Amino acid sequence: FGAKAGVFPLQAWLPTAHPVAPSPASALLSGLITKAGVVVIIRLIFFVFGQDLIVGTFVQYVWAILLLITVLLGSTLALLQNTFKRRLAYSSISQLSYVLLGICSLQEVGFTGSLLHILSHAMIKVGLFLVAGYLIYQYDIHHVNEMEGVGKKSPIAMWCFTLFSLALVGVPPTGAFYSKWYLAL
């Protein structure tokens, strides 16, 4: 289930799948399918095993370390990507690790932040991938370095992309701001 959610060292499939998939499929993949792994992990921890079995154990510490590595790896590799949809995919890996870190805390406030971030991330990433699909379809833009001047050609799409990007960062008053606030708590 960690592979479905893109957790290190099982995350390699996600940035490989997004660039070759049609943009609506990428939107669905990032918005729903990756969240399925997170939901199953929640079900296993809280409904099958119980959080008392994991809290304070070696499993919780190793899981947290793997998630922190995934956050750093996903964010760093996203910055290094030139392929537009691959950059968004690595960003999803990082964001899903935030969600799993909230669950890994095994505290109510972390769980609340995780659930809020699942919802906000799904809506934001669907929007980002649909804008990416529009840019690919309309202007044949597949790489970040090809985006020069696209704001003048398609200002509405770029405003949407900017707003979705700011929401993903967690700028107030977006949903990701509240979810990341709870995760930080």
Short mmCIF file of N, CA and C in Angstrom, two decimals:
data_model
loop_
_atom_site.label_atom_id
_atom_site.label_comp_id
_atom_site.label_asym_id
_atom_site.label_seq_id
_atom_site.Cartn_x
_atom_site.Cartn_y
_atom_site.Cartn_z
N PHE A 1 0.82 -1.20 0.00
CA PHE A 1 0.00 0.00 0.00
C PHE A 1 0.86 1.26 0.00
N GLY A 2 2.08 1.13 0.51
CA GLY A 2 3.02 2.23 0.43
C GLY A 2 3.42 2.51 -1.01
N ALA A 3 3.47 1.47 -1.84
CA ALA A 3 3.78 1.67 -3.26
C ALA A 3 2.65 2.45 -3.93
N LYS A 4 1.42 2.14 -3.61
CA LYS A 4 0.29 2.86 -4.19
C LYS A 4 0.33 4.33 -3.79
N ALA A 5 0.77 4.62 -2.55
CA ALA A 5 0.84 5.99 -2.05
C ALA A 5 2.16 6.67 -2.42
N GLY A 6 3.09 5.95 -3.01
CA GLY A 6 4.34 6.55 -3.47
C GLY A 6 5.37 6.77 -2.39
N VAL A 7 5.45 5.86 -1.40
CA VAL A 7 6.40 5.99 -0.31
C VAL A 7 7.75 5.41 -0.71
N PHE A 8 8.83 6.10 -0.33
CA PHE A 8 10.18 5.62 -0.57
C PHE A 8 10.36 4.27 0.10
N PRO A 9 10.94 3.30 -0.52
CA PRO A 9 11.62 3.22 -1.82
C PRO A 9 10.71 2.68 -2.93
N LEU A 10 9.41 2.79 -2.77
CA LEU A 10 8.47 2.20 -3.73
C LEU A 10 7.78 3.24 -4.61
N GLN A 11 8.36 4.42 -4.76
CA GLN A 11 7.70 5.53 -5.43
C GLN A 11 8.02 5.64 -6.92
N ALA A 12 8.89 4.82 -7.44
CA ALA A 12 9.41 5.01 -8.81
C ALA A 12 8.34 4.92 -9.89
N TRP A 13 7.27 4.19 -9.65
CA TRP A 13 6.24 4.03 -10.68
C TRP A 13 5.48 5.32 -10.95
N LEU A 14 5.31 6.15 -9.95
CA LEU A 14 4.44 7.32 -10.08
C LEU A 14 4.97 8.36 -11.07
N PRO A 15 6.25 8.81 -10.95
CA PRO A 15 6.72 9.77 -11.94
C PRO A 15 6.92 9.17 -13.33
N THR A 16 6.96 7.87 -13.43
CA THR A 16 7.07 7.22 -14.73
C THR A 16 5.69 7.14 -15.40
N ALA A 17 4.66 6.96 -14.60
CA ALA A 17 3.31 6.79 -15.15
C ALA A 17 2.69 8.11 -15.63
N HIS A 18 2.90 9.18 -14.89
CA HIS A 18 2.23 10.44 -15.22
C HIS A 18 2.58 11.01 -16.59
N PRO A 19 3.85 11.09 -16.99
CA PRO A 19 4.14 11.71 -18.29
C PRO A 19 3.56 10.97 -19.49
N VAL A 20 3.38 9.67 -19.38
CA VAL A 20 2.88 8.90 -20.53
C VAL A 20 1.36 8.75 -20.51
N ALA A 21 0.75 9.03 -19.38
CA ALA A 21 -0.71 8.91 -19.28
C ALA A 21 -1.38 10.16 -19.84
N PRO A 22 -2.57 10.01 -20.41
CA PRO A 22 -3.32 11.20 -20.80
C PRO A 22 -3.61 12.05 -19.56
N SER A 23 -3.72 13.34 -19.74
CA SER A 23 -3.88 14.25 -18.59
C SER A 23 -5.11 13.97 -17.74
N PRO A 24 -6.27 13.63 -18.32
CA PRO A 24 -7.39 13.26 -17.44
C PRO A 24 -7.08 12.02 -16.60
N ALA A 25 -6.33 11.08 -17.17
CA ALA A 25 -5.94 9.90 -16.39
C ALA A 25 -4.95 10.28 -15.30
N SER A 26 -4.04 11.21 -15.59
CA SER A 26 -3.11 11.69 -14.56
C SER A 26 -3.86 12.39 -13.44
N ALA A 27 -4.88 13.16 -13.81
CA ALA A 27 -5.69 13.85 -12.80
C ALA A 27 -6.38 12.83 -11.91
N LEU A 28 -6.94 11.80 -12.50
CA LEU A 28 -7.60 10.75 -11.73
C LEU A 28 -6.60 9.97 -10.89
N LEU A 29 -5.44 9.67 -11.47
CA LEU A 29 -4.39 8.94 -10.76
C LEU A 29 -3.94 9.71 -9.53
N SER A 30 -3.66 10.99 -9.70
CA SER A 30 -3.17 11.79 -8.59
C SER A 30 -4.28 12.15 -7.61
N GLY A 31 -5.49 12.36 -8.13
CA GLY A 31 -6.58 12.77 -7.27
C GLY A 31 -7.23 11.65 -6.48
N LEU A 32 -7.27 10.45 -7.04
CA LEU A 32 -7.98 9.37 -6.37
C LEU A 32 -7.16 8.12 -6.11
N ILE A 33 -6.49 7.63 -7.13
CA ILE A 33 -5.88 6.30 -7.04
C ILE A 33 -4.76 6.27 -6.00
N THR A 34 -3.93 7.30 -5.96
CA THR A 34 -2.86 7.31 -4.96
C THR A 34 -3.43 7.41 -3.55
N LYS A 35 -4.60 8.01 -3.42
CA LYS A 35 -5.23 8.14 -2.09
C LYS A 35 -5.77 6.79 -1.60
N ALA A 36 -6.00 5.87 -2.53
CA ALA A 36 -6.49 4.56 -2.14
C ALA A 36 -5.49 3.84 -1.24
N GLY A 37 -4.20 3.98 -1.55
CA GLY A 37 -3.17 3.38 -0.69
C GLY A 37 -3.19 3.99 0.70
N VAL A 38 -3.42 5.30 0.78
CA VAL A 38 -3.48 5.98 2.07
C VAL A 38 -4.70 5.50 2.86
N VAL A 39 -5.83 5.38 2.20
CA VAL A 39 -7.05 4.94 2.88
C VAL A 39 -6.89 3.53 3.43
N VAL A 40 -6.26 2.65 2.66
CA VAL A 40 -6.04 1.28 3.14
C VAL A 40 -5.09 1.27 4.33
N ILE A 41 -4.06 2.11 4.30
CA ILE A 41 -3.15 2.21 5.45
C ILE A 41 -3.90 2.69 6.68
N ILE A 42 -4.78 3.67 6.51
CA ILE A 42 -5.61 4.14 7.63
C ILE A 42 -6.47 3.01 8.17
N ARG A 43 -7.09 2.29 7.27
CA ARG A 43 -7.96 1.17 7.70
C ARG A 43 -7.17 0.10 8.45
N LEU A 44 -5.97 -0.22 7.95
CA LEU A 44 -5.16 -1.23 8.61
C LEU A 44 -4.73 -0.80 10.00
N ILE A 45 -4.27 0.43 10.12
CA ILE A 45 -3.76 0.90 11.41
C ILE A 45 -4.86 1.07 12.43
N PHE A 46 -5.93 1.73 12.07
CA PHE A 46 -6.93 2.10 13.05
C PHE A 46 -8.04 1.08 13.22
N PHE A 47 -8.29 0.23 12.21
CA PHE A 47 -9.40 -0.70 12.31
C PHE A 47 -8.98 -2.17 12.37
N VAL A 48 -7.80 -2.50 11.87
CA VAL A 48 -7.37 -3.90 11.90
C VAL A 48 -6.42 -4.14 13.07
N PHE A 49 -5.29 -3.40 13.08
CA PHE A 49 -4.29 -3.63 14.11
C PHE A 49 -4.53 -2.80 15.36
N GLY A 50 -5.00 -1.60 15.21
CA GLY A 50 -5.16 -0.68 16.34
C GLY A 50 -3.88 0.12 16.54
N GLN A 51 -4.05 1.39 16.84
CA GLN A 51 -2.89 2.26 16.96
C GLN A 51 -2.04 1.94 18.18
N ASP A 52 -2.61 1.30 19.19
CA ASP A 52 -1.83 0.95 20.39
C ASP A 52 -0.72 -0.05 20.09
N LEU A 53 -0.90 -0.85 19.05
CA LEU A 53 0.11 -1.83 18.67
C LEU A 53 1.34 -1.15 18.07
N ILE A 54 1.17 0.02 17.45
CA ILE A 54 2.25 0.67 16.74
C ILE A 54 2.89 1.82 17.52
N VAL A 55 2.11 2.53 18.33
CA VAL A 55 2.60 3.76 18.98
C VAL A 55 3.84 3.49 19.83
N GLY A 56 4.89 4.29 19.58
CA GLY A 56 6.13 4.20 20.35
C GLY A 56 7.02 3.02 20.01
N THR A 57 6.72 2.31 18.95
CA THR A 57 7.51 1.13 18.59
C THR A 57 8.51 1.46 17.49
N PHE A 58 9.36 0.51 17.21
CA PHE A 58 10.34 0.61 16.14
C PHE A 58 9.65 0.83 14.80
N VAL A 59 8.49 0.22 14.61
CA VAL A 59 7.74 0.34 13.37
C VAL A 59 7.36 1.80 13.12
N GLN A 60 6.88 2.48 14.14
CA GLN A 60 6.48 3.88 13.98
C GLN A 60 7.68 4.75 13.63
N TYR A 61 8.83 4.51 14.26
CA TYR A 61 10.02 5.32 14.00
C TYR A 61 10.58 5.07 12.60
N VAL A 62 10.64 3.83 12.18
CA VAL A 62 11.12 3.52 10.83
C VAL A 62 10.18 4.09 9.78
N TRP A 63 8.89 3.97 10.02
CA TRP A 63 7.89 4.51 9.11
C TRP A 63 8.04 6.03 8.99
N ALA A 64 8.22 6.70 10.11
CA ALA A 64 8.40 8.17 10.09
C ALA A 64 9.67 8.56 9.34
N ILE A 65 10.74 7.82 9.53
CA ILE A 65 12.00 8.11 8.83
C ILE A 65 11.82 7.93 7.32
N LEU A 66 11.17 6.85 6.91
CA LEU A 66 10.92 6.62 5.48
C LEU A 66 10.05 7.73 4.88
N LEU A 67 9.10 8.20 5.65
CA LEU A 67 8.23 9.27 5.16
C LEU A 67 8.99 10.59 5.06
N LEU A 68 9.84 10.87 6.01
CA LEU A 68 10.65 12.11 5.93
C LEU A 68 11.60 12.06 4.73
N ILE A 69 12.18 10.90 4.48
CA ILE A 69 13.03 10.74 3.29
C ILE A 69 12.20 10.98 2.03
N THR A 70 10.97 10.46 2.01
CA THR A 70 10.11 10.61 0.85
C THR A 70 9.73 12.07 0.63
N VAL A 71 9.45 12.80 1.70
CA VAL A 71 9.13 14.23 1.57
C VAL A 71 10.30 14.97 0.94
N LEU A 72 11.49 14.75 1.47
CA LEU A 72 12.67 15.44 0.95
C LEU A 72 13.00 14.99 -0.48
N LEU A 73 12.93 13.71 -0.72
CA LEU A 73 13.23 13.18 -2.06
C LEU A 73 12.23 13.68 -3.09
N GLY A 74 10.95 13.63 -2.76
CA GLY A 74 9.92 14.08 -3.70
C GLY A 74 10.05 15.56 -4.03
N SER A 75 10.29 16.38 -3.00
CA SER A 75 10.42 17.82 -3.23
C SER A 75 11.67 18.15 -4.03
N THR A 76 12.78 17.51 -3.69
CA THR A 76 14.04 17.78 -4.38
C THR A 76 13.98 17.34 -5.84
N LEU A 77 13.47 16.14 -6.06
CA LEU A 77 13.39 15.64 -7.43
C LEU A 77 12.38 16.41 -8.26
N ALA A 78 11.34 16.95 -7.63
CA ALA A 78 10.39 17.79 -8.36
C ALA A 78 11.08 19.03 -8.91
N LEU A 79 11.94 19.62 -8.13
CA LEU A 79 12.65 20.81 -8.58
C LEU A 79 13.61 20.52 -9.73
N LEU A 80 14.12 19.30 -9.79
CA LEU A 80 15.11 18.94 -10.81
C LEU A 80 14.49 18.49 -12.13
N GLN A 81 13.16 18.31 -12.16
CA GLN A 81 12.51 17.78 -13.36
C GLN A 81 12.22 18.89 -14.36
N ASN A 82 12.41 18.58 -15.63
CA ASN A 82 12.06 19.51 -16.69
C ASN A 82 10.73 19.13 -17.33
N THR A 83 10.37 17.86 -17.25
CA THR A 83 9.09 17.41 -17.78
C THR A 83 7.98 17.89 -16.85
N PHE A 84 7.02 18.58 -17.42
CA PHE A 84 5.97 19.25 -16.66
C PHE A 84 5.18 18.28 -15.78
N LYS A 85 4.66 17.21 -16.36
CA LYS A 85 3.84 16.27 -15.59
C LYS A 85 4.67 15.44 -14.62
N ARG A 86 5.93 15.20 -14.93
CA ARG A 86 6.80 14.48 -14.01
C ARG A 86 7.05 15.32 -12.76
N ARG A 87 7.19 16.63 -12.94
CA ARG A 87 7.37 17.53 -11.80
C ARG A 87 6.14 17.49 -10.89
N LEU A 88 4.97 17.48 -11.47
CA LEU A 88 3.74 17.39 -10.68
C LEU A 88 3.64 16.03 -9.97
N ALA A 89 4.12 14.98 -10.61
CA ALA A 89 4.09 13.66 -10.00
C ALA A 89 4.99 13.59 -8.77
N TYR A 90 6.21 14.13 -8.87
CA TYR A 90 7.10 14.14 -7.71
C TYR A 90 6.52 15.00 -6.58
N SER A 91 5.83 16.05 -6.95
CA SER A 91 5.16 16.87 -5.94
C SER A 91 4.08 16.06 -5.23
N SER A 92 3.36 15.23 -5.96
CA SER A 92 2.35 14.37 -5.33
C SER A 92 2.98 13.40 -4.34
N ILE A 93 4.13 12.86 -4.70
CA ILE A 93 4.83 11.96 -3.78
C ILE A 93 5.12 12.66 -2.47
N SER A 94 5.63 13.86 -2.56
CA SER A 94 5.94 14.64 -1.36
C SER A 94 4.69 14.96 -0.55
N GLN A 95 3.63 15.39 -1.22
CA GLN A 95 2.40 15.77 -0.52
C GLN A 95 1.74 14.56 0.15
N LEU A 96 1.77 13.40 -0.50
CA LEU A 96 1.20 12.21 0.12
C LEU A 96 2.00 11.77 1.34
N SER A 97 3.28 12.08 1.34
CA SER A 97 4.10 11.76 2.52
C SER A 97 3.73 12.65 3.69
N TYR A 98 3.33 13.90 3.41
CA TYR A 98 2.80 14.74 4.49
C TYR A 98 1.57 14.10 5.11
N VAL A 99 0.70 13.60 4.26
CA VAL A 99 -0.52 12.94 4.73
C VAL A 99 -0.18 11.75 5.62
N LEU A 100 0.75 10.92 5.14
CA LEU A 100 1.12 9.73 5.91
C LEU A 100 1.87 10.09 7.20
N LEU A 101 2.61 11.19 7.19
CA LEU A 101 3.26 11.63 8.44
C LEU A 101 2.23 12.01 9.49
N GLY A 102 1.14 12.64 9.07
CA GLY A 102 0.07 12.96 10.01
C GLY A 102 -0.55 11.70 10.59
N ILE A 103 -0.71 10.69 9.76
CA ILE A 103 -1.24 9.41 10.23
C ILE A 103 -0.23 8.72 11.13
N CYS A 104 1.04 8.80 10.76
CA CYS A 104 2.11 8.17 11.51
C CYS A 104 2.24 8.75 12.93
N SER A 105 1.82 10.00 13.09
CA SER A 105 1.88 10.59 14.43
C SER A 105 0.94 9.89 15.41
N LEU A 106 -0.07 9.23 14.87
CA LEU A 106 -1.06 8.50 15.65
C LEU A 106 -1.74 9.39 16.70
N GLN A 107 -1.93 10.64 16.32
CA GLN A 107 -2.64 11.60 17.17
C GLN A 107 -3.82 12.15 16.40
N GLU A 108 -4.83 12.59 17.13
CA GLU A 108 -6.07 13.06 16.51
C GLU A 108 -5.84 14.27 15.61
N VAL A 109 -5.01 15.21 16.04
CA VAL A 109 -4.77 16.41 15.25
C VAL A 109 -4.03 16.07 13.95
N GLY A 110 -3.11 15.13 13.99
CA GLY A 110 -2.42 14.68 12.78
C GLY A 110 -3.36 13.96 11.84
N PHE A 111 -4.24 13.16 12.40
CA PHE A 111 -5.22 12.44 11.59
C PHE A 111 -6.18 13.42 10.91
N THR A 112 -6.61 14.44 11.65
CA THR A 112 -7.48 15.47 11.08
C THR A 112 -6.79 16.19 9.94
N GLY A 113 -5.53 16.58 10.15
CA GLY A 113 -4.77 17.22 9.09
C GLY A 113 -4.60 16.34 7.88
N SER A 114 -4.39 15.06 8.11
CA SER A 114 -4.23 14.12 7.00
C SER A 114 -5.50 14.01 6.17
N LEU A 115 -6.62 13.89 6.83
CA LEU A 115 -7.89 13.79 6.09
C LEU A 115 -8.18 15.06 5.32
N LEU A 116 -7.93 16.21 5.94
CA LEU A 116 -8.13 17.47 5.23
C LEU A 116 -7.19 17.60 4.03
N HIS A 117 -5.96 17.12 4.21
CA HIS A 117 -4.99 17.24 3.12
C HIS A 117 -5.30 16.27 1.98
N ILE A 118 -5.88 15.13 2.31
CA ILE A 118 -6.31 14.21 1.24
C ILE A 118 -7.33 14.91 0.35
N LEU A 119 -8.29 15.56 0.96
CA LEU A 119 -9.33 16.25 0.18
C LEU A 119 -8.77 17.44 -0.60
N SER A 120 -8.00 18.28 0.08
CA SER A 120 -7.49 19.47 -0.61
C SER A 120 -6.48 19.10 -1.69
N HIS A 121 -5.60 18.14 -1.41
CA HIS A 121 -4.62 17.72 -2.41
C HIS A 121 -5.31 17.12 -3.63
N ALA A 122 -6.34 16.34 -3.41
CA ALA A 122 -7.04 15.72 -4.54
C ALA A 122 -7.62 16.79 -5.46
N MET A 123 -8.29 17.77 -4.89
CA MET A 123 -8.89 18.82 -5.72
C MET A 123 -7.83 19.67 -6.41
N ILE A 124 -6.78 20.01 -5.69
CA ILE A 124 -5.72 20.85 -6.26
C ILE A 124 -5.00 20.12 -7.38
N LYS A 125 -4.63 18.87 -7.15
CA LYS A 125 -3.87 18.14 -8.17
C LYS A 125 -4.70 17.83 -9.41
N VAL A 126 -5.98 17.58 -9.23
CA VAL A 126 -6.84 17.40 -10.39
C VAL A 126 -6.80 18.67 -11.24
N GLY A 127 -6.92 19.83 -10.60
CA GLY A 127 -6.85 21.09 -11.32
C GLY A 127 -5.52 21.30 -12.01
N LEU A 128 -4.42 21.01 -11.31
CA LEU A 128 -3.10 21.20 -11.91
C LEU A 128 -2.88 20.29 -13.11
N PHE A 129 -3.28 19.03 -13.00
CA PHE A 129 -3.09 18.12 -14.13
C PHE A 129 -4.01 18.45 -15.30
N LEU A 130 -5.19 18.97 -15.01
CA LEU A 130 -6.07 19.38 -16.12
C LEU A 130 -5.53 20.61 -16.83
N VAL A 131 -4.96 21.55 -16.09
CA VAL A 131 -4.31 22.69 -16.73
C VAL A 131 -3.11 22.22 -17.55
N ALA A 132 -2.34 21.28 -16.98
CA ALA A 132 -1.21 20.73 -17.72
C ALA A 132 -1.68 20.06 -19.01
N GLY A 133 -2.79 19.34 -18.93
CA GLY A 133 -3.35 18.72 -20.12
C GLY A 133 -3.78 19.73 -21.16
N TYR A 134 -4.34 20.82 -20.70
CA TYR A 134 -4.73 21.89 -21.62
C TYR A 134 -3.50 22.45 -22.33
N LEU A 135 -2.44 22.70 -21.57
CA LEU A 135 -1.22 23.25 -22.17
C LEU A 135 -0.58 22.27 -23.14
N ILE A 136 -0.64 21.00 -22.82
CA ILE A 136 -0.09 19.98 -23.73
C ILE A 136 -0.93 19.90 -25.01
N TYR A 137 -2.24 19.88 -24.84
CA TYR A 137 -3.13 19.76 -26.00
C TYR A 137 -3.12 21.02 -26.87
N GLN A 138 -3.20 22.17 -26.23
CA GLN A 138 -3.34 23.41 -26.98
C GLN A 138 -2.03 23.91 -27.58
N TYR A 139 -0.93 23.78 -26.81
CA TYR A 139 0.33 24.40 -27.22
C TYR A 139 1.48 23.41 -27.36
N ASP A 140 1.23 22.11 -27.14
CA ASP A 140 2.26 21.08 -27.21
C ASP A 140 3.43 21.37 -26.26
N ILE A 141 3.09 21.82 -25.06
CA ILE A 141 4.10 22.11 -24.04
C ILE A 141 4.22 20.89 -23.13
N HIS A 142 5.38 20.26 -23.16
CA HIS A 142 5.64 19.09 -22.32
C HIS A 142 6.72 19.36 -21.27
N HIS A 143 7.50 20.42 -21.48
CA HIS A 143 8.62 20.71 -20.60
C HIS A 143 8.47 22.10 -19.99
N VAL A 144 9.03 22.26 -18.83
CA VAL A 144 8.93 23.53 -18.11
C VAL A 144 9.61 24.65 -18.89
N ASN A 145 10.74 24.35 -19.53
CA ASN A 145 11.46 25.40 -20.25
C ASN A 145 10.74 25.85 -21.52
N GLU A 146 9.66 25.17 -21.91
CA GLU A 146 8.87 25.57 -23.07
C GLU A 146 7.74 26.53 -22.70
N MET A 147 7.61 26.87 -21.43
CA MET A 147 6.47 27.65 -20.96
C MET A 147 6.65 29.15 -21.12
N GLU A 148 7.76 29.58 -21.63
CA GLU A 148 7.99 31.01 -21.78
C GLU A 148 6.94 31.64 -22.70
N GLY A 149 6.27 32.66 -22.22
CA GLY A 149 5.27 33.36 -23.00
C GLY A 149 3.89 32.75 -23.00
N VAL A 150 3.70 31.61 -22.34
CA VAL A 150 2.39 30.96 -22.36
C VAL A 150 1.37 31.75 -21.55
N GLY A 151 1.82 32.57 -20.61
CA GLY A 151 0.91 33.40 -19.85
C GLY A 151 0.22 34.45 -20.71
N LYS A 152 0.89 34.90 -21.74
CA LYS A 152 0.29 35.86 -22.68
C LYS A 152 -0.65 35.16 -23.65
N LYS A 153 -0.31 33.92 -24.03
CA LYS A 153 -1.15 33.15 -24.95
C LYS A 153 -2.43 32.68 -24.28
N SER A 154 -2.30 32.26 -23.02
CA SER A 154 -3.44 31.69 -22.31
C SER A 154 -3.45 32.18 -20.86
N PRO A 155 -3.85 33.42 -20.63
CA PRO A 155 -3.78 33.98 -19.28
C PRO A 155 -4.72 33.29 -18.29
N ILE A 156 -5.88 32.86 -18.74
CA ILE A 156 -6.82 32.21 -17.81
C ILE A 156 -6.24 30.89 -17.30
N ALA A 157 -5.68 30.10 -18.20
CA ALA A 157 -5.07 28.83 -17.78
C ALA A 157 -3.92 29.06 -16.81
N MET A 158 -3.11 30.07 -17.08
CA MET A 158 -1.97 30.33 -16.19
C MET A 158 -2.41 30.91 -14.85
N TRP A 159 -3.48 31.70 -14.84
CA TRP A 159 -4.02 32.17 -13.56
C TRP A 159 -4.55 30.99 -12.75
N CYS A 160 -5.23 30.07 -13.41
CA CYS A 160 -5.71 28.87 -12.73
C CYS A 160 -4.54 28.06 -12.18
N PHE A 161 -3.52 27.89 -13.02
CA PHE A 161 -2.35 27.13 -12.57
C PHE A 161 -1.68 27.82 -11.38
N THR A 162 -1.58 29.13 -11.42
CA THR A 162 -0.97 29.88 -10.32
C THR A 162 -1.78 29.73 -9.05
N LEU A 163 -3.09 29.85 -9.15
CA LEU A 163 -3.94 29.72 -7.96
C LEU A 163 -3.88 28.30 -7.38
N PHE A 164 -3.90 27.28 -8.25
CA PHE A 164 -3.77 25.91 -7.77
C PHE A 164 -2.40 25.69 -7.12
N SER A 165 -1.36 26.26 -7.69
CA SER A 165 -0.01 26.12 -7.14
C SER A 165 0.09 26.78 -5.77
N LEU A 166 -0.46 27.97 -5.64
CA LEU A 166 -0.45 28.65 -4.34
C LEU A 166 -1.25 27.87 -3.31
N ALA A 167 -2.35 27.29 -3.75
CA ALA A 167 -3.14 26.46 -2.84
C ALA A 167 -2.35 25.24 -2.39
N LEU A 168 -1.60 24.63 -3.30
CA LEU A 168 -0.81 23.46 -2.95
C LEU A 168 0.28 23.80 -1.95
N VAL A 169 0.86 24.97 -2.09
CA VAL A 169 1.88 25.42 -1.14
C VAL A 169 1.27 25.61 0.25
N GLY A 170 0.01 25.99 0.29
CA GLY A 170 -0.66 26.18 1.57
C GLY A 170 -0.84 27.64 1.93
N VAL A 171 -1.02 28.48 0.93
CA VAL A 171 -1.24 29.90 1.18
C VAL A 171 -2.64 30.09 1.75
N PRO A 172 -2.79 30.87 2.83
CA PRO A 172 -4.14 31.11 3.39
C PRO A 172 -5.01 31.83 2.38
N PRO A 173 -6.25 31.63 2.33
CA PRO A 173 -7.15 30.81 3.13
C PRO A 173 -7.52 29.49 2.45
N THR A 174 -6.62 28.90 1.70
CA THR A 174 -6.92 27.66 0.97
C THR A 174 -7.05 26.48 1.92
N GLY A 175 -7.66 25.42 1.41
CA GLY A 175 -7.83 24.21 2.22
C GLY A 175 -6.51 23.58 2.61
N ALA A 176 -5.51 23.67 1.74
CA ALA A 176 -4.21 23.09 2.06
C ALA A 176 -3.54 23.85 3.21
N PHE A 177 -3.85 25.13 3.37
CA PHE A 177 -3.32 25.88 4.51
C PHE A 177 -3.83 25.26 5.81
N TYR A 178 -5.11 25.00 5.89
CA TYR A 178 -5.68 24.44 7.11
C TYR A 178 -5.18 23.01 7.35
N SER A 179 -5.10 22.23 6.30
CA SER A 179 -4.62 20.86 6.49
C SER A 179 -3.16 20.85 6.93
N LYS A 180 -2.34 21.71 6.33
CA LYS A 180 -0.93 21.75 6.73
C LYS A 180 -0.77 22.34 8.12
N TRP A 181 -1.67 23.22 8.50
CA TRP A 181 -1.65 23.76 9.86
C TRP A 181 -1.87 22.65 10.88
N TYR A 182 -2.89 21.82 10.64
CA TYR A 182 -3.14 20.69 11.53
C TYR A 182 -1.99 19.70 11.51
N LEU A 183 -1.42 19.47 10.35
CA LEU A 183 -0.26 18.56 10.27
C LEU A 183 0.91 19.10 11.05
N ALA A 184 1.13 20.41 11.00
CA ALA A 184 2.23 21.01 11.76
C ALA A 184 1.98 20.91 13.26
N LEU A 185 0.72 21.03 13.66
CA LEU A 185 0.40 20.89 15.09
C LEU A 185 0.69 19.48 15.56
#
